[in-house]
Each structure stands twice: as C-alpha cells, then as structure tokens.
Coordinates of C-alpha atoms in Angstrom, one line a residue:
M1 CA 6.4 -26.3 44.9
L2 CA 7.7 -29.7 43.8
N3 CA 10.7 -30.4 46.1
S4 CA 11.2 -34.1 45.8
I5 CA 12.0 -36.6 43.0
V6 CA 12.9 -40.3 42.6
I7 CA 15.4 -41.5 39.9
R8 CA 15.4 -45.1 38.9
H9 CA 18.8 -46.5 38.3
E10 CA 20.8 -49.9 38.6
L11 CA 23.7 -50.0 41.0
S12 CA 25.7 -52.7 42.9
I13 CA 25.9 -52.4 46.7
R14 CA 29.6 -51.3 46.5
D15 CA 28.7 -48.4 44.2
I16 CA 26.3 -46.7 46.6
P17 CA 29.0 -45.0 48.7
D18 CA 30.8 -44.0 45.6
L19 CA 27.7 -42.3 44.2
L20 CA 27.2 -40.4 47.4
N21 CA 30.7 -39.2 47.4
Y22 CA 30.5 -38.3 43.8
I23 CA 27.3 -36.0 44.5
R24 CA 29.2 -34.6 47.5
K25 CA 32.1 -33.5 45.2
R26 CA 30.0 -32.3 42.4
V27 CA 27.1 -30.5 44.4
V28 CA 28.3 -29.8 47.9
E29 CA 31.9 -28.9 47.6
P30 CA 31.3 -26.0 45.3
R31 CA 29.1 -24.5 47.9
L32 CA 31.3 -25.1 51.0
H33 CA 31.1 -21.4 51.8
A34 CA 27.4 -21.9 52.6
L35 CA 27.7 -25.3 54.2
E36 CA 26.2 -25.6 57.7
E37 CA 25.9 -29.4 58.1
L38 CA 27.1 -32.4 56.2
Q39 CA 26.3 -36.2 56.9
L40 CA 27.1 -39.2 54.8
T41 CA 26.1 -42.6 56.1
T42 CA 25.8 -46.1 54.5
N43 CA 24.1 -49.1 55.9
N44 CA 23.8 -52.4 54.1
E45 CA 22.1 -51.8 50.7
K46 CA 21.3 -48.1 51.5
G47 CA 23.0 -44.8 51.9
V48 CA 22.1 -41.2 52.8
L49 CA 23.7 -37.9 52.1
K50 CA 22.2 -35.0 54.0
F51 CA 23.5 -31.4 53.9
S52 CA 22.2 -27.9 54.9
L53 CA 23.1 -24.6 53.2
R54 CA 22.7 -21.1 54.7
K55 CA 21.3 -18.2 52.8
P56 CA 20.7 -17.5 50.1
W57 CA 20.0 -21.2 49.7
D58 CA 18.6 -21.6 53.1
L59 CA 17.5 -25.2 52.8
T60 CA 18.3 -28.8 53.7
V61 CA 18.8 -31.6 51.1
E62 CA 18.6 -35.3 51.7
V63 CA 19.7 -37.8 49.0
K64 CA 18.7 -41.4 49.7
V65 CA 20.3 -44.1 47.5
D66 CA 19.7 -47.8 47.2
R67 CA 20.3 -50.4 44.5
C68 CA 17.3 -49.3 42.4
S69 CA 16.6 -45.6 43.0
V70 CA 17.8 -42.3 44.3
E71 CA 15.4 -40.1 46.2
I72 CA 16.2 -36.3 46.4
T73 CA 14.2 -34.2 48.9
C74 CA 14.8 -30.5 49.3
S75 CA 13.3 -28.9 52.4
P76 CA 13.2 -25.0 52.2
R77 CA 13.5 -23.0 55.4
S78 CA 12.3 -19.7 54.0
T79 CA 10.3 -18.3 51.1
M80 CA 13.4 -17.3 49.1
A81 CA 14.8 -20.7 49.3
K82 CA 12.1 -22.2 46.9
Y83 CA 13.8 -20.3 44.0
Y84 CA 17.0 -22.5 44.5
I85 CA 15.2 -25.9 44.7
D86 CA 15.1 -26.5 40.9
Q87 CA 18.7 -25.5 40.6
L88 CA 19.9 -28.0 43.3
L89 CA 17.6 -30.7 42.0
N90 CA 19.0 -30.4 38.4
S91 CA 22.5 -30.4 39.8
I92 CA 22.0 -33.7 41.7
V93 CA 20.1 -35.3 38.8
E94 CA 23.0 -34.4 36.3
S95 CA 25.5 -35.9 38.8
V96 CA 23.6 -39.1 39.1
K97 CA 23.3 -39.4 35.3
D98 CA 27.0 -38.8 34.9
F99 CA 27.8 -41.2 37.5
N100 CA 25.6 -44.0 36.0
G101 CA 27.2 -43.3 32.5
V102 CA 30.5 -44.4 34.0
R103 CA 29.6 -46.9 36.8
G104 CA 26.0 -47.9 36.0
K105 CA 24.7 -51.5 35.9
G106 CA 22.8 -53.3 33.3
T107 CA 19.8 -55.3 34.5
L108 CA 18.1 -58.2 32.8
Y109 CA 14.7 -59.1 34.3
L110 CA 13.1 -62.6 34.0
L111 CA 9.5 -63.1 35.0
F112 CA 7.9 -66.4 36.1
T113 CA 4.5 -67.6 37.2
K114 CA 3.6 -70.9 38.7
D115 CA 1.7 -72.3 35.8
M116 CA 3.3 -70.4 33.0
K117 CA 3.2 -71.7 29.4
F118 CA 6.2 -71.2 27.1
K119 CA 5.3 -69.9 23.7
K120 CA 7.6 -69.7 20.7
F121 CA 8.8 -66.2 20.3
K122 CA 7.1 -64.3 17.4
I123 CA 6.7 -60.7 16.3
A124 CA 3.3 -59.3 17.5
S125 CA 0.7 -59.2 14.7
L126 CA -0.8 -56.0 13.4
K127 CA -4.1 -56.8 15.2
E128 CA -2.2 -57.4 18.6
R129 CA -0.3 -54.1 18.3
I130 CA -3.4 -52.3 17.6
V131 CA -5.3 -53.8 20.5
S132 CA -2.2 -53.2 22.7
K133 CA -2.2 -49.4 21.8
L134 CA -5.9 -49.1 22.4
F135 CA -6.3 -50.8 25.6
S136 CA -2.9 -50.9 27.4
G137 CA -2.0 -47.3 26.7
T138 CA -4.1 -44.3 27.9
L139 CA -7.7 -43.2 27.2
T140 CA -6.2 -40.8 24.6
Y141 CA -5.9 -43.6 22.1
L142 CA -9.6 -44.4 22.4
V143 CA -10.6 -40.7 22.0
I144 CA -8.4 -40.1 19.0
S145 CA -9.3 -43.4 17.4
F146 CA -13.0 -42.6 17.8
M147 CA -12.5 -39.3 16.0
I148 CA -10.6 -40.9 13.2
I149 CA -13.2 -43.6 12.8
A150 CA -15.9 -40.8 12.8
I151 CA -14.2 -39.2 9.7
L152 CA -14.0 -42.5 7.8
V153 CA -17.5 -43.7 8.4
L154 CA -18.9 -40.5 7.0
I155 CA -19.0 -42.3 3.7
F156 CA -22.0 -44.2 5.0
G157 CA -24.1 -41.1 5.1
G158 CA -27.0 -41.1 7.5
Y159 CA -25.9 -44.6 8.8
A160 CA -22.7 -43.2 10.1
P161 CA -23.7 -42.4 13.7
I162 CA -25.3 -45.8 14.2
I163 CA -22.3 -47.7 12.7
L164 CA -19.9 -45.6 14.8
I165 CA -21.7 -46.1 18.0
L166 CA -22.2 -49.8 17.5
L167 CA -18.5 -50.2 16.7
H168 CA -17.3 -48.2 19.6
L169 CA -19.6 -49.9 22.1
T170 CA -18.7 -53.3 20.8
L171 CA -15.0 -52.5 21.4
L172 CA -15.8 -51.2 24.8
F173 CA -18.0 -54.1 25.7
F174 CA -15.3 -56.7 24.8
S175 CA -12.3 -54.6 26.0
D176 CA -11.9 -56.7 29.1
N177 CA -11.3 -59.8 27.0
L178 CA -9.3 -58.0 24.4
L179 CA -7.0 -56.7 27.1
L180 CA -6.4 -60.3 28.3
K181 CA -5.7 -61.4 24.7
I182 CA -2.5 -59.3 24.7
S183 CA -1.4 -60.5 28.1
E184 CA 1.1 -63.3 28.3
W185 CA 0.0 -64.7 31.7
R186 CA -3.3 -64.7 33.5
L187 CA -3.1 -64.7 37.3
T188 CA -5.7 -66.8 39.2
S189 CA -6.3 -68.0 42.7
R190 CA -4.2 -71.0 41.9
S191 CA -1.3 -69.0 40.3
K192 CA -1.2 -65.7 42.3
N193 CA 2.5 -64.7 42.4
V194 CA 4.8 -63.2 39.8
H195 CA 8.4 -64.3 40.4
I196 CA 11.0 -61.7 39.3
V197 CA 14.7 -62.5 38.7
E198 CA 16.9 -59.5 38.5
I199 CA 20.3 -60.2 36.9
K200 CA 22.7 -57.3 37.2
T201 CA 26.2 -56.9 35.7
D202 CA 28.4 -54.0 34.9
K203 CA 27.5 -52.0 31.8
H204 CA 30.6 -53.3 29.9
Y205 CA 29.7 -57.0 30.3
Y206 CA 26.0 -56.4 30.0
P207 CA 25.9 -56.4 26.0
I208 CA 28.2 -59.5 26.1
M209 CA 25.8 -61.3 28.3
L210 CA 22.9 -60.3 26.1
S211 CA 24.6 -61.6 23.0
K212 CA 25.0 -64.9 24.5
I213 CA 21.4 -65.5 25.8
L214 CA 19.0 -63.0 24.2
S215 CA 18.2 -65.1 21.2
K216 CA 17.8 -68.2 23.5
I217 CA 16.0 -66.4 26.3
G218 CA 13.0 -68.7 26.0
D219 CA 15.2 -71.7 26.5
V220 CA 17.0 -70.0 29.5
K221 CA 13.7 -69.3 31.2
R222 CA 12.4 -72.9 30.5
D223 CA 15.5 -74.4 32.0
I224 CA 15.2 -72.3 35.2
Y225 CA 11.5 -73.0 35.4
N226 CA 11.9 -76.8 34.9
N227 CA 14.4 -76.9 37.7
T228 CA 12.4 -74.8 40.2
L229 CA 8.8 -73.9 40.0
K230 CA 7.7 -76.8 37.9
V231 CA 9.0 -79.4 40.4
G232 CA 7.6 -77.4 43.4
K233 CA 10.8 -75.6 44.3
E234 CA 11.4 -71.8 44.7
L235 CA 13.6 -69.9 42.4
N236 CA 17.1 -69.6 43.8
E237 CA 20.3 -68.1 42.9
E238 CA 22.3 -71.4 42.6
V239 CA 20.0 -72.8 40.0
I240 CA 19.9 -69.6 37.9
L241 CA 23.6 -69.2 37.9
N242 CA 24.1 -72.8 36.9
V243 CA 21.6 -72.4 34.0
L244 CA 23.3 -69.2 32.8
K245 CA 26.7 -70.9 33.1
T246 CA 25.6 -73.6 30.5
Y247 CA 24.9 -70.7 28.1
G248 CA 28.4 -69.3 28.4
V249 CA 27.7 -66.5 30.8
A250 CA 30.5 -65.5 33.2
V251 CA 28.5 -66.0 36.3
E252 CA 31.2 -64.5 38.6
S253 CA 30.4 -61.0 37.3
L254 CA 26.6 -61.4 38.0
D255 CA 24.6 -60.0 40.9
V256 CA 21.3 -62.1 41.1
R257 CA 18.3 -61.2 43.1
V258 CA 14.9 -63.1 43.3
R259 CA 11.7 -61.7 44.7
Q260 CA 8.0 -62.5 44.3
I261 CA 4.9 -60.3 44.3
N262 CA 1.4 -61.5 44.9
V263 CA -0.3 -59.4 42.4
Y264 CA -3.5 -61.3 42.5
D265 CA -4.0 -60.7 46.2
I266 CA -3.1 -57.0 45.9
V267 CA -5.8 -56.7 43.3
S268 CA -8.3 -58.6 45.5
E269 CA -7.4 -56.5 48.6
V270 CA -7.8 -53.2 46.7
S271 CA -11.2 -54.4 45.1
K272 CA -12.4 -55.2 48.5
G273 CA -11.6 -51.7 49.7
Y274 CA -13.7 -50.4 46.7
K275 CA -16.4 -52.9 47.3
I276 CA -16.3 -54.3 43.9
S277 CA -15.6 -57.7 42.4
P278 CA -11.9 -58.3 41.5
P279 CA -11.2 -57.8 37.8
K280 CA -9.4 -60.4 35.8
V281 CA -5.6 -59.9 36.0
G282 CA -3.2 -60.3 33.2
I283 CA 0.7 -59.8 33.0
I284 CA 2.3 -58.6 29.9
N285 CA 6.1 -59.0 29.4
T286 CA 7.4 -55.5 28.4
V287 CA 10.0 -53.2 29.9
I288 CA 7.5 -50.2 29.7
P289 CA 6.2 -49.7 33.3
N290 CA 2.4 -49.3 33.0
A291 CA -0.9 -50.6 34.2
A292 CA -4.3 -50.3 32.6
A293 CA -7.8 -51.3 33.6
V294 CA -10.8 -51.5 31.2
G295 CA -14.5 -52.7 31.3
V296 CA -17.9 -51.5 31.1
H297 CA -18.7 -52.2 34.7
P298 CA -16.9 -53.7 37.8
G299 CA -18.3 -57.2 37.1
K300 CA -16.9 -57.2 33.5
S301 CA -13.4 -55.8 33.8
S302 CA -9.8 -56.5 33.5
I303 CA -6.5 -55.1 34.7
L304 CA -3.2 -55.5 32.8
V305 CA 0.2 -54.9 34.6
T306 CA 3.5 -55.0 32.8
S307 CA 6.6 -56.6 33.9
G308 CA 8.4 -53.4 33.8
L309 CA 6.1 -52.0 36.5
L310 CA 6.6 -55.0 38.8
A311 CA 10.4 -54.9 38.3
V312 CA 10.9 -51.2 39.4
L313 CA 8.3 -50.6 42.0
S314 CA 7.9 -51.9 45.6
E315 CA 4.8 -53.8 46.6
E316 CA 3.2 -50.7 48.3
E317 CA 3.9 -48.7 45.2
I318 CA 2.3 -51.4 43.0
K319 CA -0.7 -51.4 45.3
G320 CA -1.0 -47.6 44.9
V321 CA -0.9 -47.8 41.0
I322 CA -3.5 -50.7 41.0
A323 CA -5.8 -48.7 43.4
H324 CA -5.6 -45.8 40.9
E325 CA -6.6 -48.1 38.1
L326 CA -9.4 -49.7 39.9
S327 CA -10.9 -46.3 40.7
H328 CA -11.6 -46.2 36.9
V329 CA -13.2 -49.7 37.1
K330 CA -15.5 -48.7 40.1
N331 CA -16.6 -45.5 38.5
M332 CA -17.0 -47.0 35.1
D333 CA -14.8 -44.3 33.6
P334 CA -14.3 -45.9 30.2
L335 CA -18.0 -46.1 29.7
V336 CA -18.6 -42.5 31.0
L337 CA -15.9 -41.1 28.8
S338 CA -17.1 -43.1 25.7
S339 CA -20.6 -41.9 26.3
I340 CA -19.5 -38.3 26.4
V341 CA -17.5 -38.7 23.1
I342 CA -20.5 -40.4 21.4
T343 CA -22.9 -37.8 22.5
E344 CA -20.6 -35.0 21.3
Y345 CA -20.4 -36.7 17.9
I346 CA -24.1 -36.9 17.5
L347 CA -24.6 -33.3 18.5
R348 CA -21.8 -32.3 16.1
V349 CA -23.3 -34.2 13.1
Y350 CA -27.0 -33.4 13.7
V351 CA -27.0 -30.0 15.5
V352 CA -23.8 -28.0 15.3
Y353 CA -22.7 -28.6 11.7
P354 CA -26.2 -28.4 10.1
R355 CA -27.1 -25.2 12.1
F356 CA -23.8 -23.4 11.5
A357 CA -23.1 -25.0 8.1
S358 CA -22.9 -21.6 6.2
I359 CA -20.6 -20.1 8.8
F360 CA -18.2 -23.2 8.7
E361 CA -18.2 -23.0 4.8
S362 CA -17.4 -19.4 4.8
I363 CA -14.8 -19.6 7.6
P364 CA -13.4 -23.1 7.4
I365 CA -10.9 -22.6 10.1
L366 CA -13.7 -22.3 12.6
A367 CA -14.6 -26.0 12.1
L368 CA -11.0 -26.8 13.0
F369 CA -11.1 -24.5 16.1
Y370 CA -14.4 -26.3 17.1
V371 CA -12.7 -29.8 16.9
V372 CA -9.7 -28.6 18.8
F373 CA -11.9 -27.1 21.5
V374 CA -13.8 -30.4 21.8
L375 CA -10.6 -32.4 22.0
L376 CA -9.1 -30.1 24.6
S377 CA -12.4 -30.1 26.7
I378 CA -12.5 -34.0 26.7
L379 CA -8.9 -34.1 27.6
M380 CA -9.5 -31.7 30.5
L381 CA -12.5 -33.8 31.7
A382 CA -10.1 -36.9 31.5
K383 CA -7.5 -35.1 33.5
C384 CA -10.1 -34.4 36.3
I385 CA -11.0 -38.1 36.1
E386 CA -7.5 -39.1 36.6
A387 CA -6.9 -36.7 39.4
R388 CA -10.0 -38.2 41.0
A389 CA -8.5 -41.6 40.7
D390 CA -5.4 -40.5 42.6
L391 CA -7.6 -39.2 45.4
D392 CA -9.7 -42.4 45.4
A393 CA -6.7 -44.5 45.5
S394 CA -5.1 -42.7 48.4
I395 CA -8.4 -42.9 50.4
T396 CA -8.9 -46.6 49.6
I397 CA -5.5 -47.7 50.6
G398 CA -5.3 -45.3 53.5
S399 CA -2.2 -43.3 52.4
P400 CA -1.1 -41.1 49.4
K401 CA 2.5 -42.0 49.9
P402 CA 2.7 -45.2 47.8
L403 CA 1.1 -43.7 44.7
A404 CA 3.2 -40.5 45.0
S405 CA 6.4 -42.5 45.4
A406 CA 5.5 -44.6 42.4
L407 CA 4.7 -41.6 40.2
K408 CA 8.0 -39.9 41.2
K409 CA 9.9 -43.0 40.4
L410 CA 8.3 -43.7 37.1
G411 CA 8.2 -40.1 35.8
W412 CA 11.2 -38.3 37.2
K413 CA 12.4 -37.2 33.6
R414 CA 9.0 -35.7 32.9
L415 CA 9.0 -33.9 36.3
I416 CA 12.2 -32.2 35.5
L417 CA 10.8 -31.0 32.1
E418 CA 7.5 -29.8 33.7
M419 CA 9.5 -27.7 36.2
R420 CA 10.6 -25.4 33.3
N421 CA 7.0 -24.7 32.0
R422 CA 4.2 -25.7 34.2
G423 CA 1.6 -23.9 32.0
L424 CA 2.5 -25.8 28.9
A425 CA 2.3 -29.1 30.7
W426 CA -1.5 -28.8 31.0
F427 CA -1.9 -28.7 27.3
R428 CA -0.1 -31.9 26.5
I429 CA -2.2 -34.5 24.5
D430 CA -2.5 -36.7 27.5
P431 CA -5.6 -37.4 29.6
H432 CA -3.5 -37.3 32.8
P433 CA -2.9 -34.0 34.7
P434 CA 0.8 -32.8 34.7
L435 CA 2.9 -35.1 36.9
Y436 CA 4.1 -32.2 39.0
F437 CA 0.5 -31.5 40.0
R438 CA -0.3 -35.0 40.9
V439 CA 2.8 -35.5 42.9
E440 CA 2.5 -32.2 44.8
R441 CA -1.2 -32.8 45.5
L442 CA -0.6 -36.3 46.9
S443 CA 2.3 -35.0 49.0
R444 CA 0.1 -32.4 50.5
L445 CA -2.6 -34.9 51.4
G446 CA -2.8 -36.0 55.1
N447 CA -5.5 -37.4 57.3
G448 CA -7.9 -34.7 56.1
M449 CA -8.2 -36.6 52.8
L450 CA -10.4 -39.1 54.4
K451 CA -13.0 -36.4 55.0
V452 CA -13.4 -35.7 51.2
K453 CA -17.0 -36.5 50.2
H454 CA -17.0 -35.7 46.6
T455 CA -13.6 -36.7 45.1
F456 CA -14.6 -35.8 41.6
I457 CA -15.8 -32.2 42.5
S458 CA -12.7 -31.7 44.6
S459 CA -10.5 -32.9 41.7
V460 CA -12.2 -30.6 39.2
K461 CA -11.7 -27.5 41.4
E462 CA -8.0 -28.3 42.1
C463 CA -7.3 -29.0 38.4
I464 CA -8.8 -25.7 37.3
V465 CA -7.2 -23.7 40.0
E466 CA -3.7 -25.2 39.4
M467 CA -3.9 -24.7 35.7
V468 CA -5.0 -21.1 36.0
K469 CA -2.1 -20.6 38.5
A470 CA 0.4 -22.3 36.2
L471 CA -0.6 -20.2 33.2
T472 CA -0.5 -16.8 35.2
I473 CA 2.9 -17.4 37.0

C-alpha cells in the first residue's frame, strides 16, 4: 500500500507555517472528534505537522514542508486504517494545491557552467526535435519508431529487413553522439559543476518579471556570467540582483538562491560502483525533469540530464536517478531491446505472416491482435528491465531511499491517478512499471536487497505478481 508522496512546489520561508496551518484547518479540524495528538513545529526553512487519529482512521500522518516540496506520510496502525490512507492523502494534496493557488511562488531557473558558450536563441530544427524525442524520451519512442519504419520500408520488398536492420543499428550505434548533439553543455573533468540560480517571487509579480527579461534571457545570463564565473568568481546574490535591476526588475521582491551540483563527479562515482567507464555527460536546458542514457556498450555511451531535473532534486536524489540510468548502460539494455525488436520483425516477416497468411487474410483482425500482443509483450519486458534498473541503482549506491524520494517528487500527480486504478496502470504505453509499484518496492527494500543475486529474475517475478494482484483486486 502506497502511504507516502512528495509534492513539488515553490514557497517562501514565511509561507511554510501558513501552509501547515492551512492543512490543519482543512484536514485536521474537521476530524477533531477523532484527534489523539497534534504537533506543529517550524525550524528555519522547514516545518512539520504531525497528527494521530483514533478509529476508524487509526493512523498517524506526518507532513514535512520546505521551500521546494511537501512530503506526506501516513502510518497505519491497523489493517482497516489502510482504507483511509487514499482519502487523507487526497485531502492534503487538494489543500496544498489550493494554498499554492493563492500564495504560491513563481520560480525562474538559470543554469551556468564554467566554460559555457552562449548561443543565439533559435527554435529547434525538425531534426533536433526528432532526435530529442528518440533519445531523450523513453525506449517507447524507439520501439514505436521501429514499427512505423517497418511498415514504410515494406515497399522495398525483400530488401526491407536488411534496410530496416541497418537503419536501426546505425541509429543505435551513433546514439551516444546524437544525444550529445541535442545537449547545450558538455561536462568534462575541467568543467564538472552545474551552477543553478533560483529566482523566486510571488505569483502576481512573476509574469511581470518574465515580461521584462524573458526575451533578453541570453543577455541576462551573459551579464551574470561575465561578472562571476568568467573572471574566476563564484555566483553570488549581489551580482545577480544588480544585473536584474539593470533590466528593470524590482529586486526587492525577489528571493535568490544559488547552489552548484557536481554532476560529472556523481556520474563518475556511480560508474565506478558499476565498474564501467564513465559515459559522456550532457546537460539540456528544459524544465522537463528527465535523464536518459544511451549507447551500444559502456565504452560508447552518453547520459543526458535536464536542467529541470537538477533544479528540483537534491544531490542524493540525482545520484539515484543517474544510478538507474547507468544500469541500462552497464547491461546494454538499448542493444538488448533493439535486438529483440529486430528478431521479432524478422520472424514476423519470414515465418509468422507467410505461414499463417491465409488465416490473416480471412480474419484480418487477427493480424492486428498479433501486433498488439507483440507490442504489449515488448513493453512488459521493458517494464521488467526498468524494474531491474531500480534494484541495480539501489544496490550500487547502497540505499533505495534517494531513488524512491526522486520518483515520489517527480511523479506525485501520476501516483494519485494510479491509486484509483492500479490494474489499468500496467497497460499504459510506457516502458516503465507503474510508479506506485516502483515506489512501494523501493520503500520495502532494506539491507536484504544486497543479497539479491539475479536482479532481473527478481524484477520479472515481482512485476508479474504485482500486475496479477492489481488486476484481481
């Protein structure tokens, strides 16, 4: 049973106690007749609301709030209490959403690297957008694109399989370089850190601030860079505010925070844990929090991390996500999955369709059922591979908590949706298992996870058992 979620938000320090009191009024006070204990504490940039309810709820709820997230944990004290967890989680989530709608903050993120080059802003070309979809999204794009290409190249008759395989393998072989092509910065041993500037303001002034600087954002970043990193100085609030002031921004309404993340060393450390060569590291500037690793083998691979991921996760959570991605590199998952897809295509063209041609012609819908069955089978295999990557990551970094925390923080909206229909969540056109399963599984892992010898076999068993369970409940 999923009993914990993390919600991303943007708040000022002074809003933290107000949010906790708002949750108390909306969630706790209507249940005063069942209240056993209530604690509300705030300390610096954090606050905690903890309360216990007697039967029929019979559980304890803890809400931890900081400037960037709300973590909600429900601890049932009896079997019956589990039925009330979803109800309470939804009530608290709705309270947070309502509060943010009135008092929320807007945040602008600016990223810098030591040797960054400033390019003139341009709309991404069609080629860049296609490459981005293929290699910075999920393996689903590769699988679906392969099937589409398979249909198109049928016009080449008997040469279709050869053309298809060569095209697919060519894309796969050069995927590490193609991934770096869409990145905006390449991290190296000389330039390891990503510097993140968070500029927060209230939601009413946020659009005004954007109207003043968004069209000149390249110039704003260049001015900040030229006065700090370029001349060997660290980014600091004074320089940032002075630059923003020259562009007409009312700096007295801003809350500026600067931090840096050594992404290069995180990748190197995790690679060492996997006993593989570190992949090439690229950063792409997009608000979508994501990371992707590609390559035919560990010696020819790349990992792409988005600025959105770096902005919202802690270093430990980033390490967990990178460890997950590097599991794919170590196990050569892109090559394995591609080989399976290619093999299925050859069998379909030369064995299945010729042998059962008369049946498919007389009952055309069977051909459609076959294709759907193959797609779902490949997706199920991909889900098991992704589950294995979660387990590998936890073992490699020594703890499942960072990845579990990252998943809850990035996917809290999906978690709420999956609570309503767990069975349907297994049939999403997505190579990842349902998020609730990944989070619950990681949360259950303890020291015993270090004794798992065959992470893939274990993951296959757990995926099948949970899917059957979700469909029968």
